[in-house]
mmCIF file of C-alpha atoms and ligand atoms in Angstrom:
data_model
loop_
_atom_site.group_PDB
_atom_site.id
_atom_site.type_symbol
_atom_site.label_atom_id
_atom_site.label_comp_id
_atom_site.label_asym_id
_atom_site.label_seq_id
_atom_site.Cartn_x
_atom_site.Cartn_y
_atom_site.Cartn_z
ATOM 1 C CA UNK A 1 0.000 0.000 0.000
ATOM 2 C CA UNK A 2 1.364 3.383 -0.996
ATOM 3 C CA UNK A 3 0.686 6.563 0.952
ATOM 4 C CA UNK A 4 -0.045 9.678 -1.097
ATOM 5 C CA UNK A 5 0.213 13.047 0.621
ATOM 6 C CA UNK A 6 -0.275 15.668 -2.084
ATOM 7 C CA UNK A 7 -1.951 16.392 -5.391
ATOM 8 C CA UNK A 8 1.203 16.259 -7.536
ATOM 9 C CA UNK A 9 2.138 12.829 -6.183
ATOM 10 C CA UNK A 10 -1.453 11.609 -6.685
ATOM 11 C CA UNK A 11 -1.490 12.606 -10.375
ATOM 12 C CA UNK A 12 1.900 10.968 -10.948
ATOM 13 C CA UNK A 13 1.208 7.729 -9.099
ATOM 14 C CA UNK A 14 -2.343 7.152 -10.337
ATOM 15 C CA UNK A 15 -2.002 8.172 -13.977
ATOM 16 C CA UNK A 16 -1.676 4.628 -15.329
ATOM 17 C CA UNK A 17 -4.563 3.061 -13.414
ATOM 18 C CA UNK A 18 -8.117 2.476 -14.614
ATOM 19 C CA UNK A 19 -11.189 1.406 -12.664
ATOM 20 C CA UNK A 20 -10.180 3.008 -9.409
ATOM 21 C CA UNK A 21 -12.624 2.954 -6.482
ATOM 22 C CA UNK A 22 -12.316 5.485 -3.658
ATOM 23 C CA UNK A 23 -13.478 5.207 -0.049
ATOM 24 C CA UNK A 24 -13.356 8.658 1.604
ATOM 25 C CA UNK A 25 -13.058 8.532 5.413
ATOM 26 C CA UNK A 26 -12.132 10.646 8.411
ATOM 27 C CA UNK A 27 -10.127 7.786 9.921
ATOM 28 C CA UNK A 28 -10.613 5.972 13.231
ATOM 29 C CA UNK A 29 -11.519 3.053 11.032
ATOM 30 C CA UNK A 30 -13.905 0.275 12.069
ATOM 31 C CA UNK A 31 -15.541 -2.625 10.269
ATOM 32 C CA UNK A 32 -18.122 -0.258 8.756
ATOM 33 C CA UNK A 33 -15.367 1.569 6.884
ATOM 34 C CA UNK A 34 -13.642 -1.684 5.963
ATOM 35 C CA UNK A 35 -16.887 -3.019 4.448
ATOM 36 C CA UNK A 36 -16.750 -0.039 2.071
ATOM 37 C CA UNK A 37 -13.280 -1.155 1.036
ATOM 38 C CA UNK A 38 -14.613 -4.628 0.252
ATOM 39 C CA UNK A 39 -17.317 -3.001 -1.872
ATOM 40 C CA UNK A 40 -14.623 -0.932 -3.608
ATOM 41 C CA UNK A 41 -12.739 -4.133 -4.412
ATOM 42 C CA UNK A 42 -15.899 -5.644 -5.867
ATOM 43 C CA UNK A 43 -16.602 -2.766 -8.258
ATOM 44 C CA UNK A 44 -13.096 -1.515 -9.112
ATOM 45 C CA UNK A 45 -9.632 -2.868 -9.787
ATOM 46 C CA UNK A 46 -7.627 -0.449 -7.678
ATOM 47 C CA UNK A 47 -8.761 0.479 -4.169
ATOM 48 C CA UNK A 48 -8.093 3.987 -2.894
ATOM 49 C CA UNK A 49 -8.933 5.267 0.558
ATOM 50 C CA UNK A 50 -8.564 8.755 1.955
ATOM 51 C CA UNK A 51 -8.146 9.777 5.558
ATOM 52 C CA UNK A 52 -8.830 13.397 6.331
ATOM 53 C CA UNK A 53 -10.673 14.989 9.231
ATOM 54 C CA UNK A 54 -12.279 17.760 7.255
ATOM 55 C CA UNK A 55 -12.603 20.940 9.340
ATOM 56 C CA UNK A 56 -15.050 22.414 6.796
ATOM 57 C CA UNK A 57 -17.784 19.990 7.807
ATOM 58 C CA UNK A 58 -17.651 20.713 11.545
ATOM 59 C CA UNK A 59 -19.662 23.580 13.031
ATOM 60 C CA UNK A 60 -18.118 25.916 15.632
ATOM 61 C CA UNK A 61 -19.307 24.022 18.692
ATOM 62 C CA UNK A 62 -18.931 20.549 17.247
ATOM 63 C CA UNK A 63 -16.426 17.816 18.013
ATOM 64 C CA UNK A 64 -13.575 18.585 15.565
ATOM 65 C CA UNK A 65 -11.005 18.923 18.349
ATOM 66 C CA UNK A 66 -11.856 15.678 20.106
ATOM 67 C CA UNK A 67 -12.638 13.656 16.966
ATOM 68 C CA UNK A 68 -10.633 10.417 17.400
ATOM 69 C CA UNK A 69 -7.274 10.455 15.573
ATOM 70 C CA UNK A 70 -5.697 7.004 15.117
ATOM 71 C CA UNK A 71 -3.659 7.230 11.911
ATOM 72 C CA UNK A 72 -1.109 4.456 12.582
ATOM 73 C CA UNK A 73 -3.811 1.965 13.452
ATOM 74 C CA UNK A 74 -5.881 3.038 10.464
ATOM 75 C CA UNK A 75 -2.999 2.480 8.046
ATOM 76 C CA UNK A 76 -2.466 -1.046 9.396
ATOM 77 C CA UNK A 77 -6.161 -1.844 8.937
ATOM 78 C CA UNK A 78 -6.193 -0.481 5.387
ATOM 79 C CA UNK A 79 -3.102 -2.458 4.452
ATOM 80 C CA UNK A 80 -4.597 -5.661 5.880
ATOM 81 C CA UNK A 81 -7.855 -5.096 4.002
ATOM 82 C CA UNK A 82 -6.041 -4.807 0.685
ATOM 83 C CA UNK A 83 -6.108 -1.087 0.049
ATOM 84 C CA UNK A 84 -3.734 -0.112 -2.788
ATOM 85 C CA UNK A 85 -3.307 3.622 -2.157
ATOM 86 C CA UNK A 86 -4.231 5.845 0.758
ATOM 87 C CA UNK A 87 -4.441 9.608 0.411
ATOM 88 C CA UNK A 88 -3.570 11.448 3.643
ATOM 89 C CA UNK A 89 -3.572 15.089 2.598
ATOM 90 C CA UNK A 90 -1.953 17.820 4.651
ATOM 91 C CA UNK A 91 -3.945 20.927 5.603
ATOM 92 C CA UNK A 92 -2.622 22.365 2.307
ATOM 93 C CA UNK A 93 -5.557 20.731 0.611
ATOM 94 C CA UNK A 94 -7.705 23.594 1.923
ATOM 95 C CA UNK A 95 -5.465 26.267 0.396
ATOM 96 C CA UNK A 96 -7.429 28.183 -2.265
ATOM 97 C CA UNK A 97 -10.142 25.539 -2.112
ATOM 98 C CA UNK A 98 -13.300 26.504 -4.013
ATOM 99 C CA UNK A 99 -16.349 26.222 -1.783
ATOM 100 C CA UNK A 100 -19.478 24.551 -3.091
ATOM 101 C CA UNK A 101 -23.064 24.524 -1.909
ATOM 102 C CA UNK A 102 -24.840 21.236 -1.328
ATOM 103 C CA UNK A 103 -28.222 20.652 -3.022
ATOM 104 C CA UNK A 104 -31.383 21.739 -1.200
ATOM 105 C CA UNK A 105 -32.065 18.379 0.483
ATOM 106 C CA UNK A 106 -29.075 19.311 2.652
ATOM 107 C CA UNK A 107 -31.349 21.695 4.550
ATOM 108 C CA UNK A 108 -33.473 18.847 5.936
ATOM 109 C CA UNK A 109 -32.738 16.380 8.793
ATOM 110 C CA UNK A 110 -29.099 16.825 9.906
ATOM 111 C CA UNK A 111 -28.907 20.103 7.962
ATOM 112 C CA UNK A 112 -31.303 21.742 10.420
ATOM 113 C CA UNK A 113 -28.878 21.527 13.316
ATOM 114 C CA UNK A 114 -25.734 21.507 11.148
ATOM 115 C CA UNK A 115 -26.474 24.212 8.549
ATOM 116 C CA UNK A 116 -22.971 24.332 7.002
ATOM 117 C CA UNK A 117 -22.116 20.649 7.360
ATOM 118 C CA UNK A 118 -23.075 19.352 3.931
ATOM 119 C CA UNK A 119 -21.508 22.323 2.112
ATOM 120 C CA UNK A 120 -18.260 21.304 3.836
ATOM 121 C CA UNK A 121 -18.793 17.689 2.797
ATOM 122 C CA UNK A 122 -19.431 18.347 -0.906
ATOM 123 C CA UNK A 123 -16.554 20.844 -1.025
ATOM 124 C CA UNK A 124 -14.003 18.342 0.308
ATOM 125 C CA UNK A 125 -15.371 15.359 -1.621
ATOM 126 C CA UNK A 126 -15.203 17.371 -4.820
ATOM 127 C CA UNK A 127 -11.589 18.270 -4.043
ATOM 128 C CA UNK A 128 -10.801 14.588 -3.370
ATOM 129 C CA UNK A 129 -12.388 13.665 -6.702
ATOM 130 C CA UNK A 130 -10.364 16.357 -8.506
ATOM 131 C CA UNK A 131 -7.128 15.070 -6.985
ATOM 132 C CA UNK A 132 -7.771 11.327 -7.264
ATOM 133 C CA UNK A 133 -10.200 11.201 -10.217
ATOM 134 C CA UNK A 134 -11.814 7.915 -9.100
ATOM 135 C CA UNK A 135 -14.110 5.903 -11.375
ATOM 136 C CA UNK A 136 -16.191 4.830 -8.377
ATOM 137 C CA UNK A 137 -16.677 6.262 -4.901
ATOM 138 C CA UNK A 138 -18.261 4.277 -2.096
ATOM 139 C CA UNK A 139 -20.304 5.877 0.681
ATOM 140 C CA UNK A 140 -22.012 4.227 3.647
ATOM 141 C CA UNK A 141 -25.800 4.240 3.815
ATOM 142 C CA UNK A 142 -25.410 4.944 7.524
ATOM 143 C CA UNK A 143 -25.010 8.574 6.449
ATOM 144 C CA UNK A 144 -28.003 8.234 4.143
ATOM 145 C CA UNK A 145 -28.611 11.963 3.660
ATOM 146 C CA UNK A 146 -24.928 12.462 2.847
ATOM 147 C CA UNK A 147 -25.108 9.662 0.262
ATOM 148 C CA UNK A 148 -28.162 11.213 -1.385
ATOM 149 C CA UNK A 149 -26.630 14.702 -1.426
ATOM 150 C CA UNK A 150 -23.368 13.472 -2.921
ATOM 151 C CA UNK A 151 -25.197 11.469 -5.576
ATOM 152 C CA UNK A 152 -27.287 14.472 -6.552
ATOM 153 C CA UNK A 153 -24.409 16.951 -6.405
ATOM 154 C CA UNK A 154 -22.089 14.965 -8.687
ATOM 155 C CA UNK A 155 -24.899 14.009 -11.039
ATOM 156 C CA UNK A 156 -25.748 17.670 -11.511
ATOM 157 C CA UNK A 157 -22.050 18.444 -12.075
ATOM 158 C CA UNK A 158 -21.795 15.652 -14.673
ATOM 159 C CA UNK A 159 -18.843 14.010 -12.948
ATOM 160 C CA UNK A 160 -17.946 10.613 -14.384
ATOM 161 C CA UNK A 161 -17.390 9.101 -10.914
ATOM 162 C CA UNK A 162 -20.125 6.603 -10.069
ATOM 163 C CA UNK A 163 -21.464 7.006 -6.532
ATOM 164 C CA UNK A 164 -22.233 3.716 -4.792
ATOM 165 C CA UNK A 165 -24.019 3.190 -1.470
ATOM 166 C CA UNK A 166 -23.018 0.380 0.882
ATOM 167 C CA UNK A 167 -25.108 -1.135 3.732
ATOM 168 C CA UNK A 168 -24.816 -0.200 7.410
ATOM 169 C CA UNK A 169 -22.539 -2.398 9.509
ATOM 170 C CA UNK A 170 -23.656 -2.859 13.108
ATOM 171 C CA UNK A 171 -22.175 -4.051 16.387
ATOM 172 C CA UNK A 172 -23.556 -7.392 17.622
ATOM 173 C CA UNK A 173 -26.033 -5.486 19.835
ATOM 174 C CA UNK A 174 -27.395 -3.573 16.827
ATOM 175 C CA UNK A 175 -25.669 -0.227 17.372
ATOM 176 C CA UNK A 176 -24.521 1.187 14.024
ATOM 177 C CA UNK A 177 -20.729 1.313 14.003
ATOM 178 C CA UNK A 178 -19.402 4.852 14.236
ATOM 179 C CA UNK A 179 -16.162 6.539 15.215
ATOM 180 C CA UNK A 180 -18.265 8.568 17.642
ATOM 181 C CA UNK A 181 -19.250 5.407 19.587
ATOM 182 C CA UNK A 182 -15.778 5.636 21.153
ATOM 183 C CA UNK A 183 -16.762 8.947 22.710
ATOM 184 C CA UNK A 184 -19.732 7.451 24.629
ATOM 185 C CA UNK A 185 -19.462 6.936 28.380
ATOM 186 C CA UNK A 186 -19.677 3.258 29.345
ATOM 187 C CA UNK A 187 -23.166 3.856 30.721
ATOM 188 C CA UNK A 188 -24.375 5.485 27.497
ATOM 189 C CA UNK A 189 -22.725 2.759 25.428
ATOM 190 C CA UNK A 190 -25.084 0.316 27.181
ATOM 191 C CA UNK A 191 -28.105 2.491 26.348
ATOM 192 C CA UNK A 192 -27.104 3.208 22.731
ATOM 193 C CA UNK A 193 -28.401 -0.093 21.176
ATOM 194 C CA UNK A 194 -31.936 1.076 22.029
ATOM 195 C CA UNK A 195 -31.698 3.457 19.083
ATOM 196 C CA UNK A 196 -31.631 0.651 16.506
ATOM 197 C CA UNK A 197 -34.028 -1.464 18.557
ATOM 198 C CA UNK A 198 -36.619 1.288 18.334
ATOM 199 C CA UNK A 199 -36.066 1.807 14.598
ATOM 200 C CA UNK A 200 -36.569 -1.937 14.128
ATOM 201 C CA UNK A 201 -39.774 -1.734 16.200
ATOM 202 C CA UNK A 202 -41.064 0.996 13.871
ATOM 203 C CA UNK A 203 -40.169 -1.150 10.845
ATOM 204 C CA UNK A 204 -41.962 -4.153 12.319
ATOM 205 C CA UNK A 205 -45.133 -2.179 13.107
ATOM 206 C CA UNK A 206 -45.277 0.134 10.127
ATOM 207 C CA UNK A 207 -48.103 -1.726 8.422
ATOM 208 C CA UNK A 208 -50.527 -1.506 11.328
ATOM 209 C CA UNK A 209 -49.908 1.891 12.932
ATOM 210 C CA UNK A 210 -49.866 5.447 11.593
ATOM 211 C CA UNK A 211 -46.462 7.069 11.154
ATOM 212 C CA UNK A 212 -47.346 9.773 13.660
ATOM 213 C CA UNK A 213 -48.249 7.195 16.356
ATOM 214 C CA UNK A 214 -45.067 5.233 15.692
ATOM 215 C CA UNK A 215 -42.991 8.390 16.033
ATOM 216 C CA UNK A 216 -44.756 9.666 19.169
ATOM 217 C CA UNK A 217 -44.472 6.292 20.928
ATOM 218 C CA UNK A 218 -40.820 6.018 20.014
ATOM 219 C CA UNK A 219 -39.978 9.500 21.255
ATOM 220 C CA UNK A 220 -41.591 8.592 24.595
ATOM 221 C CA UNK A 221 -39.477 5.429 24.807
ATOM 222 C CA UNK A 222 -36.316 7.365 23.984
ATOM 223 C CA UNK A 223 -37.016 9.969 26.638
ATOM 224 C CA UNK A 224 -37.544 7.235 29.250
ATOM 225 C CA UNK A 225 -34.051 5.998 28.341
ATOM 226 C CA UNK A 226 -32.358 9.405 28.463
ATOM 227 C CA UNK A 227 -31.914 9.420 24.711
ATOM 228 C CA UNK A 228 -32.755 12.819 23.221
ATOM 229 C CA UNK A 229 -33.914 12.630 19.624
ATOM 230 C CA UNK A 230 -33.028 15.610 17.452
ATOM 231 C CA UNK A 231 -35.277 14.198 14.753
ATOM 232 C CA UNK A 232 -37.074 10.938 14.089
ATOM 233 C CA UNK A 233 -38.775 10.837 10.710
ATOM 234 C CA UNK A 234 -40.374 8.424 8.273
ATOM 235 C CA UNK A 235 -39.531 9.707 4.834
ATOM 236 C CA UNK A 236 -39.608 9.180 1.118
ATOM 237 C CA UNK A 237 -36.062 7.842 0.487
ATOM 238 C CA UNK A 238 -35.547 9.936 -2.676
ATOM 239 C CA UNK A 239 -36.914 13.329 -1.656
ATOM 240 C CA UNK A 240 -36.635 13.116 2.149
ATOM 241 C CA UNK A 241 -40.196 14.528 2.325
ATOM 242 C CA UNK A 242 -42.508 12.956 4.930
ATOM 243 C CA UNK A 243 -43.788 9.611 3.665
ATOM 244 C CA UNK A 244 -47.495 8.770 3.537
ATOM 245 C CA UNK A 245 -48.808 6.032 5.857
ATOM 246 C CA UNK A 246 -49.350 3.658 2.926
ATOM 247 C CA UNK A 247 -46.027 4.262 1.144
ATOM 248 C CA UNK A 248 -44.171 0.995 0.633
ATOM 249 C CA UNK A 249 -40.686 2.379 0.282
ATOM 250 C CA UNK A 250 -39.614 4.527 3.241
ATOM 251 C CA UNK A 251 -36.574 5.644 5.165
ATOM 252 C CA UNK A 252 -36.807 5.676 8.964
ATOM 253 C CA UNK A 253 -34.133 8.180 9.985
ATOM 254 C CA UNK A 254 -32.959 9.368 13.370
ATOM 255 C CA UNK A 255 -30.404 11.622 15.022
ATOM 256 C CA UNK A 256 -30.033 11.629 18.807
ATOM 257 C CA UNK A 257 -27.916 13.167 21.494
ATOM 258 C CA UNK A 258 -26.651 10.677 24.037
ATOM 259 C CA UNK A 259 -24.680 12.639 26.609
ATOM 260 C CA UNK A 260 -22.505 14.920 24.475
ATOM 261 C CA UNK A 261 -22.381 12.509 21.582
ATOM 262 C CA UNK A 262 -24.517 12.916 18.478
ATOM 263 C CA UNK A 263 -25.420 9.627 16.781
ATOM 264 C CA UNK A 264 -27.384 8.930 13.605
ATOM 265 C CA UNK A 265 -28.957 5.768 12.252
ATOM 266 C CA UNK A 266 -31.605 4.663 9.787
ATOM 267 C CA UNK A 267 -33.493 1.739 8.331
ATOM 268 C CA UNK A 268 -34.402 1.708 4.661
ATOM 269 C CA UNK A 269 -37.521 -0.259 3.707
ATOM 270 C CA UNK A 270 -37.778 -0.952 -0.017
HETATM 271 P P1 AMP B 301 -16.566 8.831 8.375
HETATM 272 O O1 AMP B 301 -15.170 8.409 8.585
HETATM 273 O O2 AMP B 301 -17.425 8.784 9.582
HETATM 274 O O3 AMP B 301 -16.672 10.136 7.607
HETATM 275 O O4 AMP B 301 -17.207 7.752 7.402
HETATM 276 C C1 AMP B 301 -16.604 7.439 6.179
HETATM 277 C C2 AMP B 301 -17.547 6.582 5.402
HETATM 278 O O5 AMP B 301 -17.837 5.400 6.128
HETATM 279 C C3 AMP B 301 -18.901 7.263 5.112
HETATM 280 O O6 AMP B 301 -19.286 6.964 3.789
HETATM 281 C C4 AMP B 301 -19.801 6.614 6.119
HETATM 282 O O7 AMP B 301 -21.151 6.583 5.699
HETATM 283 C C5 AMP B 301 -19.231 5.209 6.169
HETATM 284 N N1 AMP B 301 -19.613 4.524 7.401
HETATM 285 C C6 AMP B 301 -19.432 4.953 8.672
HETATM 286 N N2 AMP B 301 -19.950 4.084 9.557
HETATM 287 C C7 AMP B 301 -20.503 3.079 8.818
HETATM 288 C C8 AMP B 301 -21.195 1.888 9.147
HETATM 289 N N3 AMP B 301 -21.462 1.540 10.404
HETATM 290 N N4 AMP B 301 -21.603 1.081 8.136
HETATM 291 C C9 AMP B 301 -21.356 1.424 6.836
HETATM 292 N N5 AMP B 301 -20.689 2.539 6.470
HETATM 293 C C10 AMP B 301 -20.274 3.363 7.441
#
């Protein structure tokens, strides 16, 4: 595995390769990230990963400073998983960067409490695409809204890179894997699996209860468990508008605060 640190090196090293598949990450890698690498291997011939904690996507009072940084460990995991090249850009990557605006669906869900987040995401992902020029890029469906925004953004820009979504990987107790799980207190780590459990309860009861009842009951359950939902919504998976009670294809999406830690999760019903 070769480590690339700047744009010039990237152009030089990658110029002879076709069918490259990129997995953008912020590091602190877990099996969720590594599953994206397996997907990259399936669709492409050369697997690229990037590790960059992008300051542009953190708001002023968010967790940029205490976001877990575990580069040495991450590189070992990537190497073991069969990554061919890893891009670890220096802060230089932000020099003269052109800022982009995310499509309007970025204003919903997570965008309500993180109004600049998705602009920061599309800006850095576009820069990564310009530097690495991947044929495929793999994103986790755990960040479903991010996946949808990126798909729309690059479609509208006519980029050749194909955007691929990959399923959520969970801990054995159902909690969606996330670098932020490491920031939970041990007590809150025990409570956290209730998030997925409740989403699964909604899924299992969606045919015989109204969406509003399912949501109200769930919010009650969360409150009893000291989980504070920022949103819990049952949505059309393409538009992120509220779904109708008889819609067959829906996204059940949630963001919660557990202590100081913000966690998101979702279940997609097709
Ligand atoms: P992050 O490092 O948190 O920015 O995540 C990098 C990529 O990994 C994003 O595309 C995420 O959606 C994806 N990802 C994070 N956690 C999971 C998970 N539990 N299952 C699948 N993909 C994930």
